[in-house]
Amino acid sequence: MFDGRAHAARAVLVDGIPGAAWAPGGRPRTAFAFTIEDDAMVEIEVVSDPEQLAALRVTFPDAG
């Protein structure tokens, strides 16, 4: 799904919203929450501040 430097990124839910997280070693370092309207991504919120990340609920779906 992700290439190059983003190889540690995974599809996730960020506070229940579709998104992605860059999570080397399974620990989120950056979260991307996507706003989708009419089947189009219209906004991406990027969070990389450690305090803000700690306040987010980042859910990694099961790989299986």
PDB file of N, CA, C and O in Angstrom:
ATOM      1  N   MET A   1       0.812  -1.188   0.000  1.00  0.00           N
ATOM      2  CA  MET A   1       0.000   0.000   0.000  1.00  0.00           C
ATOM      3  C   MET A   1       0.863   1.263   0.000  1.00  0.00           C
ATOM      4  O   MET A   1       0.551   2.216  -0.660  1.00  0.00           O
ATOM      5  N   PHE A   2       1.930   1.280   0.766  1.00  0.00           N
ATOM      6  CA  PHE A   2       2.812   2.435   0.836  1.00  0.00           C
ATOM      7  C   PHE A   2       4.197   2.020   0.356  1.00  0.00           C
ATOM      8  O   PHE A   2       4.640   0.917   0.603  1.00  0.00           O
ATOM      9  N   ASP A   3       4.899   2.928  -0.312  1.00  0.00           N
ATOM     10  CA  ASP A   3       6.221   2.626  -0.856  1.00  0.00           C
ATOM     11  C   ASP A   3       7.276   3.562  -0.272  1.00  0.00           C
ATOM     12  O   ASP A   3       6.972   4.525   0.414  1.00  0.00           O
ATOM     13  N   GLY A   4       8.521   3.266  -0.586  1.00  0.00           N
ATOM     14  CA  GLY A   4       9.630   4.148  -0.222  1.00  0.00           C
ATOM     15  C   GLY A   4       9.748   4.387   1.266  1.00  0.00           C
ATOM     16  O   GLY A   4       9.655   3.474   2.062  1.00  0.00           O
ATOM     17  N   ARG A   5       9.926   5.651   1.639  1.00  0.00           N
ATOM     18  CA  ARG A   5      10.105   6.003   3.043  1.00  0.00           C
ATOM     19  C   ARG A   5       8.874   5.706   3.884  1.00  0.00           C
ATOM     20  O   ARG A   5       8.959   5.631   5.105  1.00  0.00           O
ATOM     21  N   ALA A   6       7.734   5.562   3.251  1.00  0.00           N
ATOM     22  CA  ALA A   6       6.486   5.321   3.977  1.00  0.00           C
ATOM     23  C   ALA A   6       6.231   3.842   4.230  1.00  0.00           C
ATOM     24  O   ALA A   6       5.130   3.463   4.586  1.00  0.00           O
ATOM     25  N   HIS A   7       7.259   2.994   4.070  1.00  0.00           N
ATOM     26  CA  HIS A   7       7.040   1.550   4.223  1.00  0.00           C
ATOM     27  C   HIS A   7       6.543   1.171   5.608  1.00  0.00           C
ATOM     28  O   HIS A   7       5.953   0.109   5.783  1.00  0.00           O
ATOM     29  N   ALA A   8       6.718   2.015   6.607  1.00  0.00           N
ATOM     30  CA  ALA A   8       6.220   1.719   7.957  1.00  0.00           C
ATOM     31  C   ALA A   8       4.810   2.254   8.164  1.00  0.00           C
ATOM     32  O   ALA A   8       4.257   2.126   9.244  1.00  0.00           O
ATOM     33  N   ALA A   9       4.202   2.860   7.124  1.00  0.00           N
ATOM     34  CA  ALA A   9       2.840   3.389   7.232  1.00  0.00           C
ATOM     35  C   ALA A   9       1.831   2.270   7.050  1.00  0.00           C
ATOM     36  O   ALA A   9       2.057   1.322   6.297  1.00  0.00           O
ATOM     37  N   ARG A  10       0.733   2.394   7.795  1.00  0.00           N
ATOM     38  CA  ARG A  10      -0.325   1.387   7.727  1.00  0.00           C
ATOM     39  C   ARG A  10      -1.679   2.066   7.720  1.00  0.00           C
ATOM     40  O   ARG A  10      -1.848   3.130   8.322  1.00  0.00           O
ATOM     41  N   ALA A  11      -2.646   1.437   7.080  1.00  0.00           N
ATOM     42  CA  ALA A  11      -4.022   1.912   7.133  1.00  0.00           C
ATOM     43  C   ALA A  11      -4.540   1.691   8.552  1.00  0.00           C
ATOM     44  O   ALA A  11      -4.303   0.636   9.152  1.00  0.00           O
ATOM     45  N   VAL A  12      -5.215   2.693   9.103  1.00  0.00           N
ATOM     46  CA  VAL A  12      -5.720   2.632  10.481  1.00  0.00           C
ATOM     47  C   VAL A  12      -7.035   3.402  10.560  1.00  0.00           C
ATOM     48  O   VAL A  12      -7.463   4.047   9.605  1.00  0.00           O
ATOM     49  N   LEU A  13      -7.635   3.340  11.734  1.00  0.00           N
ATOM     50  CA  LEU A  13      -8.703   4.257  12.089  1.00  0.00           C
ATOM     51  C   LEU A  13      -8.122   5.222  13.112  1.00  0.00           C
ATOM     52  O   LEU A  13      -7.456   4.798  14.058  1.00  0.00           O
ATOM     53  N   VAL A  14      -8.352   6.509  12.910  1.00  0.00           N
ATOM     54  CA  VAL A  14      -7.888   7.537  13.837  1.00  0.00           C
ATOM     55  C   VAL A  14      -9.138   8.124  14.485  1.00  0.00           C
ATOM     56  O   VAL A  14      -9.911   8.822  13.836  1.00  0.00           O
ATOM     57  N   ASP A  15      -9.350   7.780  15.760  1.00  0.00           N
ATOM     58  CA  ASP A  15     -10.588   8.174  16.445  1.00  0.00           C
ATOM     59  C   ASP A  15     -11.812   7.768  15.636  1.00  0.00           C
ATOM     60  O   ASP A  15     -12.784   8.507  15.524  1.00  0.00           O
ATOM     61  N   GLY A  16     -11.754   6.587  15.024  1.00  0.00           N
ATOM     62  CA  GLY A  16     -12.870   6.043  14.259  1.00  0.00           C
ATOM     63  C   GLY A  16     -12.960   6.538  12.826  1.00  0.00           C
ATOM     64  O   GLY A  16     -13.868   6.160  12.099  1.00  0.00           O
ATOM     65  N   ILE A  17     -12.028   7.384  12.401  1.00  0.00           N
ATOM     66  CA  ILE A  17     -12.033   7.956  11.054  1.00  0.00           C
ATOM     67  C   ILE A  17     -10.964   7.248  10.224  1.00  0.00           C
ATOM     68  O   ILE A  17      -9.854   7.029  10.709  1.00  0.00           O
ATOM     69  N   PRO A  18     -11.273   6.891   8.955  1.00  0.00           N
ATOM     70  CA  PRO A  18     -10.246   6.263   8.127  1.00  0.00           C
ATOM     71  C   PRO A  18      -9.004   7.138   8.031  1.00  0.00           C
ATOM     72  O   PRO A  18      -9.092   8.360   7.947  1.00  0.00           O
ATOM     73  N   GLY A  19      -7.861   6.474   8.082  1.00  0.00           N
ATOM     74  CA  GLY A  19      -6.621   7.220   7.985  1.00  0.00           C
ATOM     75  C   GLY A  19      -5.432   6.306   7.786  1.00  0.00           C
ATOM     76  O   GLY A  19      -5.572   5.158   7.359  1.00  0.00           O
ATOM     77  N   ALA A  20      -4.279   6.823   8.112  1.00  0.00           N
ATOM     78  CA  ALA A  20      -3.034   6.072   8.026  1.00  0.00           C
ATOM     79  C   ALA A  20      -2.161   6.516   9.185  1.00  0.00           C
ATOM     80  O   ALA A  20      -2.347   7.596   9.746  1.00  0.00           O
ATOM     81  N   ALA A  21      -1.232   5.667   9.533  1.00  0.00           N
ATOM     82  CA  ALA A  21      -0.273   6.030  10.572  1.00  0.00           C
ATOM     83  C   ALA A  21       1.103   5.564  10.148  1.00  0.00           C
ATOM     84  O   ALA A  21       1.256   4.456   9.637  1.00  0.00           O
ATOM     85  N   TRP A  22       2.079   6.409  10.327  1.00  0.00           N
ATOM     86  CA  TRP A  22       3.479   6.020  10.165  1.00  0.00           C
ATOM     87  C   TRP A  22       3.881   5.511  11.528  1.00  0.00           C
ATOM     88  O   TRP A  22       3.902   6.261  12.510  1.00  0.00           O
ATOM     89  N   ALA A  23       4.136   4.218  11.604  1.00  0.00           N
ATOM     90  CA  ALA A  23       4.328   3.583  12.898  1.00  0.00           C
ATOM     91  C   ALA A  23       5.483   2.595  12.870  1.00  0.00           C
ATOM     92  O   ALA A  23       5.291   1.381  12.947  1.00  0.00           O
ATOM     93  N   PRO A  24       6.720   3.096  12.774  1.00  0.00           N
ATOM     94  CA  PRO A  24       7.853   2.166  12.828  1.00  0.00           C
ATOM     95  C   PRO A  24       7.867   1.447  14.167  1.00  0.00           C
ATOM     96  O   PRO A  24       7.647   2.062  15.214  1.00  0.00           O
ATOM     97  N   GLY A  25       8.040   0.138  14.123  1.00  0.00           N
ATOM     98  CA  GLY A  25       8.027  -0.657  15.347  1.00  0.00           C
ATOM     99  C   GLY A  25       6.656  -0.765  15.981  1.00  0.00           C
ATOM    100  O   GLY A  25       6.534  -1.159  17.135  1.00  0.00           O
ATOM    101  N   GLY A  26       5.592  -0.403  15.240  1.00  0.00           N
ATOM    102  CA  GLY A  26       4.237  -0.511  15.753  1.00  0.00           C
ATOM    103  C   GLY A  26       3.802   0.669  16.617  1.00  0.00           C
ATOM    104  O   GLY A  26       2.692   0.675  17.124  1.00  0.00           O
ATOM    105  N   ARG A  27       4.667   1.672  16.785  1.00  0.00           N
ATOM    106  CA  ARG A  27       4.333   2.843  17.604  1.00  0.00           C
ATOM    107  C   ARG A  27       4.080   4.042  16.688  1.00  0.00           C
ATOM    108  O   ARG A  27       4.986   4.469  15.972  1.00  0.00           O
ATOM    109  N   PRO A  28       2.836   4.587  16.701  1.00  0.00           N
ATOM    110  CA  PRO A  28       2.537   5.719  15.816  1.00  0.00           C
ATOM    111  C   PRO A  28       3.441   6.921  16.093  1.00  0.00           C
ATOM    112  O   PRO A  28       3.607   7.346  17.234  1.00  0.00           O
ATOM    113  N   ARG A  29       4.055   7.429  15.035  1.00  0.00           N
ATOM    114  CA  ARG A  29       4.869   8.647  15.116  1.00  0.00           C
ATOM    115  C   ARG A  29       4.178   9.795  14.404  1.00  0.00           C
ATOM    116  O   ARG A  29       4.389  10.948  14.729  1.00  0.00           O
ATOM    117  N   THR A  30       3.366   9.460  13.394  1.00  0.00           N
ATOM    118  CA  THR A  30       2.560  10.435  12.665  1.00  0.00           C
ATOM    119  C   THR A  30       1.245   9.765  12.288  1.00  0.00           C
ATOM    120  O   THR A  30       1.235   8.618  11.853  1.00  0.00           O
ATOM    121  N   ALA A  31       0.144  10.484  12.479  1.00  0.00           N
ATOM    122  CA  ALA A  31      -1.173   9.968  12.108  1.00  0.00           C
ATOM    123  C   ALA A  31      -1.789  10.898  11.068  1.00  0.00           C
ATOM    124  O   ALA A  31      -1.619  12.116  11.132  1.00  0.00           O
ATOM    125  N   PHE A  32      -2.482  10.308  10.122  1.00  0.00           N
ATOM    126  CA  PHE A  32      -3.151  11.031   9.048  1.00  0.00           C
ATOM    127  C   PHE A  32      -4.626  10.648   9.099  1.00  0.00           C
ATOM    128  O   PHE A  32      -4.962   9.489   8.882  1.00  0.00           O
ATOM    129  N   ALA A  33      -5.503  11.603   9.419  1.00  0.00           N
ATOM    130  CA  ALA A  33      -6.945  11.348   9.430  1.00  0.00           C
ATOM    131  C   ALA A  33      -7.529  11.919   8.144  1.00  0.00           C
ATOM    132  O   ALA A  33      -7.272  13.080   7.798  1.00  0.00           O
ATOM    133  N   PHE A  34      -8.296  11.103   7.436  1.00  0.00           N
ATOM    134  CA  PHE A  34      -8.849  11.500   6.146  1.00  0.00           C
ATOM    135  C   PHE A  34     -10.316  11.905   6.308  1.00  0.00           C
ATOM    136  O   PHE A  34     -11.082  11.194   6.957  1.00  0.00           O
ATOM    137  N   THR A  35     -10.697  13.028   5.722  1.00  0.00           N
ATOM    138  CA  THR A  35     -12.102  13.417   5.641  1.00  0.00           C
ATOM    139  C   THR A  35     -12.572  13.085   4.242  1.00  0.00           C
ATOM    140  O   THR A  35     -11.976  13.525   3.254  1.00  0.00           O
ATOM    141  N   ILE A  36     -13.635  12.269   4.175  1.00  0.00           N
ATOM    142  CA  ILE A  36     -14.140  11.805   2.881  1.00  0.00           C
ATOM    143  C   ILE A  36     -15.559  12.314   2.702  1.00  0.00           C
ATOM    144  O   ILE A  36     -16.399  12.150   3.587  1.00  0.00           O
ATOM    145  N   GLU A  37     -15.798  12.954   1.571  1.00  0.00           N
ATOM    146  CA  GLU A  37     -17.129  13.442   1.211  1.00  0.00           C
ATOM    147  C   GLU A  37     -17.432  13.023  -0.213  1.00  0.00           C
ATOM    148  O   GLU A  37     -16.598  13.219  -1.107  1.00  0.00           O
ATOM    149  N   ASP A  38     -18.607  12.456  -0.429  1.00  0.00           N
ATOM    150  CA  ASP A  38     -19.029  12.034  -1.767  1.00  0.00           C
ATOM    151  C   ASP A  38     -17.970  11.179  -2.451  1.00  0.00           C
ATOM    152  O   ASP A  38     -17.598  11.411  -3.605  1.00  0.00           O
ATOM    153  N   ASP A  39     -17.432  10.205  -1.727  1.00  0.00           N
ATOM    154  CA  ASP A  39     -16.439   9.266  -2.249  1.00  0.00           C
ATOM    155  C   ASP A  39     -15.119   9.913  -2.655  1.00  0.00           C
ATOM    156  O   ASP A  39     -14.364   9.355  -3.452  1.00  0.00           O
ATOM    157  N   ALA A  40     -14.832  11.103  -2.130  1.00  0.00           N
ATOM    158  CA  ALA A  40     -13.567  11.776  -2.436  1.00  0.00           C
ATOM    159  C   ALA A  40     -12.904  12.233  -1.138  1.00  0.00           C
ATOM    160  O   ALA A  40     -13.574  12.698  -0.218  1.00  0.00           O
ATOM    161  N   MET A  41     -11.586  12.093  -1.073  1.00  0.00           N
ATOM    162  CA  MET A  41     -10.836  12.589   0.072  1.00  0.00           C
ATOM    163  C   MET A  41     -10.704  14.099  -0.098  1.00  0.00           C
ATOM    164  O   MET A  41     -10.139  14.576  -1.076  1.00  0.00           O
ATOM    165  N   VAL A  42     -11.261  14.849   0.864  1.00  0.00           N
ATOM    166  CA  VAL A  42     -11.270  16.301   0.735  1.00  0.00           C
ATOM    167  C   VAL A  42     -10.345  16.989   1.742  1.00  0.00           C
ATOM    168  O   VAL A  42     -10.080  18.182   1.610  1.00  0.00           O
ATOM    169  N   GLU A  43      -9.868  16.235   2.728  1.00  0.00           N
ATOM    170  CA  GLU A  43      -8.989  16.838   3.734  1.00  0.00           C
ATOM    171  C   GLU A  43      -8.148  15.751   4.386  1.00  0.00           C
ATOM    172  O   GLU A  43      -8.601  14.618   4.557  1.00  0.00           O
ATOM    173  N   ILE A  44      -6.921  16.099   4.726  1.00  0.00           N
ATOM    174  CA  ILE A  44      -6.044  15.208   5.482  1.00  0.00           C
ATOM    175  C   ILE A  44      -5.522  16.001   6.674  1.00  0.00           C
ATOM    176  O   ILE A  44      -4.894  17.046   6.496  1.00  0.00           O
ATOM    177  N   GLU A  45      -5.802  15.513   7.873  1.00  0.00           N
ATOM    178  CA  GLU A  45      -5.253  16.124   9.083  1.00  0.00           C
ATOM    179  C   GLU A  45      -4.033  15.322   9.493  1.00  0.00           C
ATOM    180  O   GLU A  45      -4.106  14.104   9.643  1.00  0.00           O
ATOM    181  N   VAL A  46      -2.901  15.989   9.647  1.00  0.00           N
ATOM    182  CA  VAL A  46      -1.650  15.329   9.997  1.00  0.00           C
ATOM    183  C   VAL A  46      -1.291  15.696  11.430  1.00  0.00           C
ATOM    184  O   VAL A  46      -1.230  16.876  11.775  1.00  0.00           O
ATOM    185  N   VAL A  47      -1.062  14.668  12.249  1.00  0.00           N
ATOM    186  CA  VAL A  47      -0.700  14.890  13.649  1.00  0.00           C
ATOM    187  C   VAL A  47       0.620  14.188  13.916  1.00  0.00           C
ATOM    188  O   VAL A  47       0.736  12.973  13.717  1.00  0.00           O
ATOM    189  N   SER A  48       1.621  14.945  14.355  1.00  0.00           N
ATOM    190  CA  SER A  48       2.909  14.334  14.688  1.00  0.00           C
ATOM    191  C   SER A  48       3.420  14.778  16.055  1.00  0.00           C
ATOM    192  O   SER A  48       4.435  14.274  16.521  1.00  0.00           O
ATOM    193  N   ASP A  49       2.720  15.705  16.702  1.00  0.00           N
ATOM    194  CA  ASP A  49       3.101  16.137  18.045  1.00  0.00           C
ATOM    195  C   ASP A  49       2.861  14.982  19.021  1.00  0.00           C
ATOM    196  O   ASP A  49       1.751  14.427  19.066  1.00  0.00           O
ATOM    197  N   PRO A  50       3.876  14.576  19.792  1.00  0.00           N
ATOM    198  CA  PRO A  50       3.728  13.421  20.684  1.00  0.00           C
ATOM    199  C   PRO A  50       2.557  13.531  21.666  1.00  0.00           C
ATOM    200  O   PRO A  50       1.861  12.545  21.908  1.00  0.00           O
ATOM    201  N   GLU A  51       2.301  14.717  22.204  1.00  0.00           N
ATOM    202  CA  GLU A  51       1.186  14.876  23.144  1.00  0.00           C
ATOM    203  C   GLU A  51      -0.157  14.711  22.438  1.00  0.00           C
ATOM    204  O   GLU A  51      -1.075  14.088  22.978  1.00  0.00           O
ATOM    205  N   GLN A  52      -0.279  15.271  21.237  1.00  0.00           N
ATOM    206  CA  GLN A  52      -1.522  15.115  20.481  1.00  0.00           C
ATOM    207  C   GLN A  52      -1.712  13.669  20.034  1.00  0.00           C
ATOM    208  O   GLN A  52      -2.829  13.146  20.066  1.00  0.00           O
ATOM    209  N   LEU A  53      -0.629  13.011  19.631  1.00  0.00           N
ATOM    210  CA  LEU A  53      -0.717  11.596  19.241  1.00  0.00           C
ATOM    211  C   LEU A  53      -1.190  10.736  20.405  1.00  0.00           C
ATOM    212  O   LEU A  53      -2.002   9.831  20.225  1.00  0.00           O
ATOM    213  N   ALA A  54      -0.689  11.019  21.598  1.00  0.00           N
ATOM    214  CA  ALA A  54      -1.068  10.234  22.773  1.00  0.00           C
ATOM    215  C   ALA A  54      -2.559  10.359  23.075  1.00  0.00           C
ATOM    216  O   ALA A  54      -3.160   9.442  23.646  1.00  0.00           O
ATOM    217  N   ALA A  55      -3.163  11.477  22.675  1.00  0.00           N
ATOM    218  CA  ALA A  55      -4.586  11.697  22.926  1.00  0.00           C
ATOM    219  C   ALA A  55      -5.483  11.036  21.877  1.00  0.00           C
ATOM    220  O   ALA A  55      -6.688  10.933  22.080  1.00  0.00           O
ATOM    221  N   LEU A  56      -4.904  10.582  20.766  1.00  0.00           N
ATOM    222  CA  LEU A  56      -5.677   9.934  19.705  1.00  0.00           C
ATOM    223  C   LEU A  56      -5.860   8.445  19.983  1.00  0.00           C
ATOM    224  O   LEU A  56      -5.018   7.803  20.593  1.00  0.00           O
ATOM    225  N   ARG A  57      -6.965   7.906  19.482  1.00  0.00           N
ATOM    226  CA  ARG A  57      -7.179   6.462  19.505  1.00  0.00           C
ATOM    227  C   ARG A  57      -6.856   5.950  18.099  1.00  0.00           C
ATOM    228  O   ARG A  57      -7.629   6.123  17.163  1.00  0.00           O
ATOM    229  N   VAL A  58      -5.672   5.368  17.935  1.00  0.00           N
ATOM    230  CA  VAL A  58      -5.233   4.836  16.637  1.00  0.00           C
ATOM    231  C   VAL A  58      -5.443   3.330  16.671  1.00  0.00           C
ATOM    232  O   VAL A  58      -4.848   2.632  17.487  1.00  0.00           O
ATOM    233  N   THR A  59      -6.317   2.829  15.786  1.00  0.00           N
ATOM    234  CA  THR A  59      -6.679   1.423  15.751  1.00  0.00           C
ATOM    235  C   THR A  59      -6.093   0.771  14.509  1.00  0.00           C
ATOM    236  O   THR A  59      -6.413   1.167  13.387  1.00  0.00           O
ATOM    237  N   PHE A  60      -5.239  -0.214  14.721  1.00  0.00           N
ATOM    238  CA  PHE A  60      -4.631  -0.978  13.621  1.00  0.00           C
ATOM    239  C   PHE A  60      -5.531  -2.187  13.361  1.00  0.00           C
ATOM    240  O   PHE A  60      -5.727  -3.014  14.245  1.00  0.00           O
ATOM    241  N   PRO A  61      -6.081  -2.303  12.130  1.00  0.00           N
ATOM    242  CA  PRO A  61      -6.901  -3.484  11.819  1.00  0.00           C
ATOM    243  C   PRO A  61      -6.041  -4.754  11.816  1.00  0.00           C
ATOM    244  O   PRO A  61      -4.840  -4.692  11.586  1.00  0.00           O
ATOM    245  N   ASP A  62      -6.685  -5.864  12.086  1.00  0.00           N
ATOM    246  CA  ASP A  62      -5.984  -7.147  12.040  1.00  0.00           C
ATOM    247  C   ASP A  62      -5.482  -7.407  10.630  1.00  0.00           C
ATOM    248  O   ASP A  62      -6.168  -7.136   9.656  1.00  0.00           O
ATOM    249  N   ALA A  63      -4.267  -7.926  10.533  1.00  0.00           N
ATOM    250  CA  ALA A  63      -3.676  -8.228   9.226  1.00  0.00           C
ATOM    251  C   ALA A  63      -4.326  -9.426   8.583  1.00  0.00           C
ATOM    252  O   ALA A  63      -4.258  -9.608   7.377  1.00  0.00           O
ATOM    253  N   GLY A  64      -4.944 -10.318   9.354  1.00  0.00           N
ATOM    254  CA  GLY A  64      -5.518 -11.535   8.810  1.00  0.00           C
ATOM    255  C   GLY A  64      -6.906 -11.362   8.420  1.00  0.00           C
ATOM    256  O   GLY A  64      -7.587 -11.959   7.720  1.00  0.00           O
TER     257      GLY A  64
END
